[in-house]
mmCIF file with all atom_site columns, C-alpha atoms in Angstrom:
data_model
loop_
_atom_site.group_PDB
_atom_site.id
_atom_site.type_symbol
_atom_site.label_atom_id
_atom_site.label_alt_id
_atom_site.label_comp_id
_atom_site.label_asym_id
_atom_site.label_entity_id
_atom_site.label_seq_id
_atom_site.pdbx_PDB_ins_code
_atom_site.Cartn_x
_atom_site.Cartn_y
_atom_site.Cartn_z
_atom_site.occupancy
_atom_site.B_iso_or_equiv
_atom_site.pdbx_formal_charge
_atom_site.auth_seq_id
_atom_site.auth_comp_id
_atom_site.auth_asym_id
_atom_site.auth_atom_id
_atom_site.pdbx_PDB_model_num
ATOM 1   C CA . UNK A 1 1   ? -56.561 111.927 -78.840  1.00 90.00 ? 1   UNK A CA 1
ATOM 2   C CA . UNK A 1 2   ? -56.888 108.302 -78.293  1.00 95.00 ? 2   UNK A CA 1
ATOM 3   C CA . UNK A 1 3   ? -56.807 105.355 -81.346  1.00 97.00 ? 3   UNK A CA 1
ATOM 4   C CA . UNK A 1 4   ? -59.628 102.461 -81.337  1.00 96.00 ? 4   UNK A CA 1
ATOM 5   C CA . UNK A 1 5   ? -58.900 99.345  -83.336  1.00 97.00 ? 5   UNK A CA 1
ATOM 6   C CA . UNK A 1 6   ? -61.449 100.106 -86.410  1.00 97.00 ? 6   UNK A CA 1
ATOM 7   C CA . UNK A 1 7   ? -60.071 103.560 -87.168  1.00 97.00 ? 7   UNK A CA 1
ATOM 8   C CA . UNK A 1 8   ? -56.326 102.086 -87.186  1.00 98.00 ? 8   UNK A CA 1
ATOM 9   C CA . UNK A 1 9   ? -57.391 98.856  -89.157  1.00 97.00 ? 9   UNK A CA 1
ATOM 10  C CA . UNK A 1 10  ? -59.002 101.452 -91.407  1.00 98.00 ? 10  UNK A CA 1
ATOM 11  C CA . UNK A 1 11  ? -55.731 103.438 -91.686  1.00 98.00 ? 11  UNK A CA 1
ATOM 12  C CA . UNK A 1 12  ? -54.059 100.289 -92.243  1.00 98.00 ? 12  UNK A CA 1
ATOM 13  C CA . UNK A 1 13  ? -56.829 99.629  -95.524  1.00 98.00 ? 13  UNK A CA 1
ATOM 14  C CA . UNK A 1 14  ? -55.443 103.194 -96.740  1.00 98.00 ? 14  UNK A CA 1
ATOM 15  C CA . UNK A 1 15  ? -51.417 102.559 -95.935  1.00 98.00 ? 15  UNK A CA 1
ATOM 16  C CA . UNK A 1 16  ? -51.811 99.554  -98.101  1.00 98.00 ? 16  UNK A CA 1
ATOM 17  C CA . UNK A 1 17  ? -52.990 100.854 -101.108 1.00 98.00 ? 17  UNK A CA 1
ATOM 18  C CA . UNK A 1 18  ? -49.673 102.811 -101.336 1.00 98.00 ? 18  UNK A CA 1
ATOM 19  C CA . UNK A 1 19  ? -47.200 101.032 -99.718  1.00 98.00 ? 19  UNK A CA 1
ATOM 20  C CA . UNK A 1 20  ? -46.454 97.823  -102.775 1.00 98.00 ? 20  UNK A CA 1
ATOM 21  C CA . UNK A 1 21  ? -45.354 100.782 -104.792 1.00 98.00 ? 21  UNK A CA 1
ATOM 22  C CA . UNK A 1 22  ? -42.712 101.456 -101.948 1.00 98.00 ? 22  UNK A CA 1
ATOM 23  C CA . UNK A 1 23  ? -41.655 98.041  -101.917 1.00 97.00 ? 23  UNK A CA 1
ATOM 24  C CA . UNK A 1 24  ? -43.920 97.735  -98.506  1.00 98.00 ? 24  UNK A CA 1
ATOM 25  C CA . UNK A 1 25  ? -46.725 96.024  -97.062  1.00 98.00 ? 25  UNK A CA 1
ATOM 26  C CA . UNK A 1 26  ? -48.315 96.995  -93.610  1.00 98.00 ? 26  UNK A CA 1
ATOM 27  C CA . UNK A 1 27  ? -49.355 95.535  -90.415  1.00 97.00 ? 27  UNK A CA 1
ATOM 28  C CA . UNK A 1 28  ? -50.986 96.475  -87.468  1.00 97.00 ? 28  UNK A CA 1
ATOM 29  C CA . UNK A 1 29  ? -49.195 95.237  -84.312  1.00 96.00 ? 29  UNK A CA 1
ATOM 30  C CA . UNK A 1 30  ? -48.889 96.277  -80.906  1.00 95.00 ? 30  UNK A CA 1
ATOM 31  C CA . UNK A 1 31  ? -51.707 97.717  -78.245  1.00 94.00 ? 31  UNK A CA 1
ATOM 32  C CA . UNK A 1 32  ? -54.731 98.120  -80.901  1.00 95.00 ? 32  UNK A CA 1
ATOM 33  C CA . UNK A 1 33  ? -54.286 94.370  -82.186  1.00 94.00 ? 33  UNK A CA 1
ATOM 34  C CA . UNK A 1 34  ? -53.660 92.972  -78.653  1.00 92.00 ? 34  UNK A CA 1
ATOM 35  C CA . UNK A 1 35  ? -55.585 94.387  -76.143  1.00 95.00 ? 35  UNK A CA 1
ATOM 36  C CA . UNK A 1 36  ? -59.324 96.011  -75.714  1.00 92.00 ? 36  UNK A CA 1
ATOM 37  C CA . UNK A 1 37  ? -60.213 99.621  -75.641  1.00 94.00 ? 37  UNK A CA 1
ATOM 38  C CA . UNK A 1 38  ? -58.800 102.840 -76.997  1.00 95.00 ? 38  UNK A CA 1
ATOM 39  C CA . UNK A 1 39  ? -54.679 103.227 -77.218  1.00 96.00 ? 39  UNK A CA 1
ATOM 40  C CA . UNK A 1 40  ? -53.105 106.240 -76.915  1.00 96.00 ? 40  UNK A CA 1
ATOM 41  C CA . UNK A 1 41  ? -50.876 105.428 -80.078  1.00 96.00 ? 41  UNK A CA 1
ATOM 42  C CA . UNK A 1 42  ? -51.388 103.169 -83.191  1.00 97.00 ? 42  UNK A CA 1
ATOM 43  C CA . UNK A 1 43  ? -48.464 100.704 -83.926  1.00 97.00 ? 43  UNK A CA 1
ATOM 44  C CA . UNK A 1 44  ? -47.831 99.682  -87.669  1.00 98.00 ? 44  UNK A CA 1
ATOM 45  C CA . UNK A 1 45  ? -45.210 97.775  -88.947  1.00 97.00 ? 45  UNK A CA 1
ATOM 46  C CA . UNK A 1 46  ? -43.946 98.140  -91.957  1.00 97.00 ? 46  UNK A CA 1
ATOM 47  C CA . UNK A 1 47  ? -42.314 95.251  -93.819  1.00 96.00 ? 47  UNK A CA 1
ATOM 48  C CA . UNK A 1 48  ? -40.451 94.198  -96.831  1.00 95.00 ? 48  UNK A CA 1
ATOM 49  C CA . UNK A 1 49  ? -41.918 92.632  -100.257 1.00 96.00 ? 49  UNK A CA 1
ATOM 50  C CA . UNK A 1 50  ? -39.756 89.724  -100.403 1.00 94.00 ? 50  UNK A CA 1
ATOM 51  C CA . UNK A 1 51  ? -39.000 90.165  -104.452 1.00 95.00 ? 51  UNK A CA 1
ATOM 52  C CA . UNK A 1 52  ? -37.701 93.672  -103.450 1.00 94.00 ? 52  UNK A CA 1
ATOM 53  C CA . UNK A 1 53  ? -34.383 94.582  -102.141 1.00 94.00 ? 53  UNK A CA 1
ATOM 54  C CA . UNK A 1 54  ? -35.559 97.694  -100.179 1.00 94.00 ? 54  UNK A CA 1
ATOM 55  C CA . UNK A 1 55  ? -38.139 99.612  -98.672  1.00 95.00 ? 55  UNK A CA 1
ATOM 56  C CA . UNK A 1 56  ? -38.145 103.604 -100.643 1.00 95.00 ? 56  UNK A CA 1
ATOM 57  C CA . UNK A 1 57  ? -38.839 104.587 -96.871  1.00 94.00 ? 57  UNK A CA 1
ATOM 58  C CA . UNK A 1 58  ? -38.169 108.517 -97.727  1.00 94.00 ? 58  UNK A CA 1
ATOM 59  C CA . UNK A 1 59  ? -40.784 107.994 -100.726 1.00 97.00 ? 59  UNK A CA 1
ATOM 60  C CA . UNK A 1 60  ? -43.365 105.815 -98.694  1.00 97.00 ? 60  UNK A CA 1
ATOM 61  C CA . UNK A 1 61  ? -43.650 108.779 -96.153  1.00 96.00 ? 61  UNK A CA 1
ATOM 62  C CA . UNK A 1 62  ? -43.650 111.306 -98.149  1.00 97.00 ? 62  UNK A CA 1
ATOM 63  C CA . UNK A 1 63  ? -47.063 109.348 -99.958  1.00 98.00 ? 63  UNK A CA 1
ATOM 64  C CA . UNK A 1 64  ? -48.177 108.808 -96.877  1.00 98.00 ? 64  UNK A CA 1
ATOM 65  C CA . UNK A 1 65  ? -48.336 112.797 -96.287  1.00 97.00 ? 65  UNK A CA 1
ATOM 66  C CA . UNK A 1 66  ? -50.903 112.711 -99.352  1.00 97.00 ? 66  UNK A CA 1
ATOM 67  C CA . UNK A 1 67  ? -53.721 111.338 -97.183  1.00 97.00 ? 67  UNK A CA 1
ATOM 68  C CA . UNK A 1 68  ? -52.901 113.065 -94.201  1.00 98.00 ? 68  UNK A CA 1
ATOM 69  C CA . UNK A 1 69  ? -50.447 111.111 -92.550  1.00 98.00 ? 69  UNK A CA 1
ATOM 70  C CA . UNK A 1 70  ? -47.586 113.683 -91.025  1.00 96.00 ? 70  UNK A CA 1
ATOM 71  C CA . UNK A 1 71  ? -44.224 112.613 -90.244  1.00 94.00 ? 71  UNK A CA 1
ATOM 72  C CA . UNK A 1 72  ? -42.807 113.862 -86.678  1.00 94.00 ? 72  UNK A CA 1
ATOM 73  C CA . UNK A 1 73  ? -39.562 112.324 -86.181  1.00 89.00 ? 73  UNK A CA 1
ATOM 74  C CA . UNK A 1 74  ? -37.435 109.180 -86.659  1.00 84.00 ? 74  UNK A CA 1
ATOM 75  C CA . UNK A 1 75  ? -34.856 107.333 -88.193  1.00 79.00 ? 75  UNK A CA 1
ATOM 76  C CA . UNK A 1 76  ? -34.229 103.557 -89.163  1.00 81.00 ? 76  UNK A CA 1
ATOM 77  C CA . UNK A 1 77  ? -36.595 100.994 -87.795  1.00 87.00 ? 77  UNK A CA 1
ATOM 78  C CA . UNK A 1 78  ? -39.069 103.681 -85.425  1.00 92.00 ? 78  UNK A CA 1
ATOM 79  C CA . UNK A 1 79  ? -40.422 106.955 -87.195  1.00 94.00 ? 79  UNK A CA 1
ATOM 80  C CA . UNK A 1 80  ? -42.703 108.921 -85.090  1.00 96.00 ? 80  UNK A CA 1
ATOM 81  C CA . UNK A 1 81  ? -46.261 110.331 -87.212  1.00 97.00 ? 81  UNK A CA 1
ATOM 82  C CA . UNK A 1 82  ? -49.703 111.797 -86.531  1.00 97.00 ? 82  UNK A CA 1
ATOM 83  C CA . UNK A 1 83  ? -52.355 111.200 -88.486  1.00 98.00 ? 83  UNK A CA 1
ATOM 84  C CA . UNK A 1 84  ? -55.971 113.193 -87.954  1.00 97.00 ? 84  UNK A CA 1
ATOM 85  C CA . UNK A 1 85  ? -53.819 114.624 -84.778  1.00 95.00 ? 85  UNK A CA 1
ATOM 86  C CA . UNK A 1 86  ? -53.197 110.916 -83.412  1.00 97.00 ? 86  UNK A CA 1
ATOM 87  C CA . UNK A 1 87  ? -49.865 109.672 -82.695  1.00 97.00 ? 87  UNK A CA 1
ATOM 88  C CA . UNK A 1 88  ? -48.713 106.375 -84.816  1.00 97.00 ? 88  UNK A CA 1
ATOM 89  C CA . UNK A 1 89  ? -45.481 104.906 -84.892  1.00 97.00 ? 89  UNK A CA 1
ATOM 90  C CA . UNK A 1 90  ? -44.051 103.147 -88.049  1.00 96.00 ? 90  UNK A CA 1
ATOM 91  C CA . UNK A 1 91  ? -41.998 100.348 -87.196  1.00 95.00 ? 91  UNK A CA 1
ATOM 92  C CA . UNK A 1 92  ? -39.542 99.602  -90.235  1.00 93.00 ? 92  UNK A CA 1
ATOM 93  C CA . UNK A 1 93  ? -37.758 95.724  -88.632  1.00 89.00 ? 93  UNK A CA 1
ATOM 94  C CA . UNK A 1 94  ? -34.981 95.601  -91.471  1.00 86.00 ? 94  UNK A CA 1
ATOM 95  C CA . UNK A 1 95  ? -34.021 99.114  -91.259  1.00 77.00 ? 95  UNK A CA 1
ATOM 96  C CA . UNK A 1 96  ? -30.547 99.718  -88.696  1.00 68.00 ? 96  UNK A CA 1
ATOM 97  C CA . UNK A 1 97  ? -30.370 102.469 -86.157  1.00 60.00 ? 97  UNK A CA 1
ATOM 98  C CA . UNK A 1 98  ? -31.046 103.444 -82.855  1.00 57.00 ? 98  UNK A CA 1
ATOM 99  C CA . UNK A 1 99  ? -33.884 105.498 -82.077  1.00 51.00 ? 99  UNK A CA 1
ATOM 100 C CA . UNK A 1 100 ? -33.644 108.005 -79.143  1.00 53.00 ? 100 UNK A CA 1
ATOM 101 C CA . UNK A 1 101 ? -36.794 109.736 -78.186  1.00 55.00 ? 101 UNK A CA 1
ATOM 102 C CA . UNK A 1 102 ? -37.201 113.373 -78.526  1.00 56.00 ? 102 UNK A CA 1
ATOM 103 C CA . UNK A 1 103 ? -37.559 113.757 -74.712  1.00 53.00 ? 103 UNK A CA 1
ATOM 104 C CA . UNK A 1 104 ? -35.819 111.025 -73.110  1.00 52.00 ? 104 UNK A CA 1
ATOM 105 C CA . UNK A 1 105 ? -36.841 110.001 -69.710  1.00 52.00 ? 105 UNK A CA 1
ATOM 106 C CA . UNK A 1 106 ? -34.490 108.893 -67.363  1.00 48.00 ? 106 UNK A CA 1
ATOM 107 C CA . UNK A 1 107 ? -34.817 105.493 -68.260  1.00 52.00 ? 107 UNK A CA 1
ATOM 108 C CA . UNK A 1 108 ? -33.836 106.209 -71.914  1.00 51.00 ? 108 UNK A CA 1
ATOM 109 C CA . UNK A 1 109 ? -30.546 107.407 -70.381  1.00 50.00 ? 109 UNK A CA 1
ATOM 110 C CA . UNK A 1 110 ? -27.183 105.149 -69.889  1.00 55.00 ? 110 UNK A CA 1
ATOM 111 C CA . UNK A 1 111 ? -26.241 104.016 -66.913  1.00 55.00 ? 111 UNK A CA 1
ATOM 112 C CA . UNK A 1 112 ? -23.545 105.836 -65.397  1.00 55.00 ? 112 UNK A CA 1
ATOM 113 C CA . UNK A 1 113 ? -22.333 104.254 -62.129  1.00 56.00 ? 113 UNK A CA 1
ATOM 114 C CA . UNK A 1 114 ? -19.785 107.309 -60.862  1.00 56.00 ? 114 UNK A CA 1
ATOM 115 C CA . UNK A 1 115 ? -23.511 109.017 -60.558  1.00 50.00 ? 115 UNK A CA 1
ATOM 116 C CA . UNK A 1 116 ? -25.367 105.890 -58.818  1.00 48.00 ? 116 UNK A CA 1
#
């Protein structure tokens, strides 16, 4: 299932009313803001209200799951979601961590030159 810009910017309407509570705003970024057409994922990005210290990220997502948005994976700055069976990810800039995809490809993999 594929995203078009009005149905993410429409999401974004709904993430908003929630998020200030969080200590969040939202933004749409990547593919969907850029470029025309339908994206295979929507790309939010999730930032800071600068009067609050942090983002509640475990309580944002978990509100999030009251209008349908599911969490999939993730940690720190990247958490994977679906929402209406589309893929989004949330990307959280202040938060630390390295994410590692669920099913790396070999390019997600260290370079090892004894194997080269």
């Amino acid at each position: 299932m594929t995203w078009l810009q009005q149905e993410a910017i429409d999401l974004c309407i709904k993430l908003e009313a929630i998020a200030p509570d969080y200590g969040a705003h939202i933004g749409l970024t990547g593919g969907l803001l850029y470029k025309e057409g339908e994206r295979k994922d929507a790309d939010i990005i999730i930032y800071r209200i600068r009067q609050v210290q942090k983002i509640d990220v475990d309580g944002l997502l978990d509100a999030f799951e009251l209008i349908g948005v599911r969490k999939v994976s993730g940690f720190g700055w990247c958490h994977k979601a679906t929402y209406q069976g589309k893929p989004i990810d949330f990307f959280f800039p202040e938060e630390d961590g390295e994410y590692i995809p669920e099913h790396p490809t070999i390019d997600d993999l260290p370079f090892n030159p004894e194997f080269a």
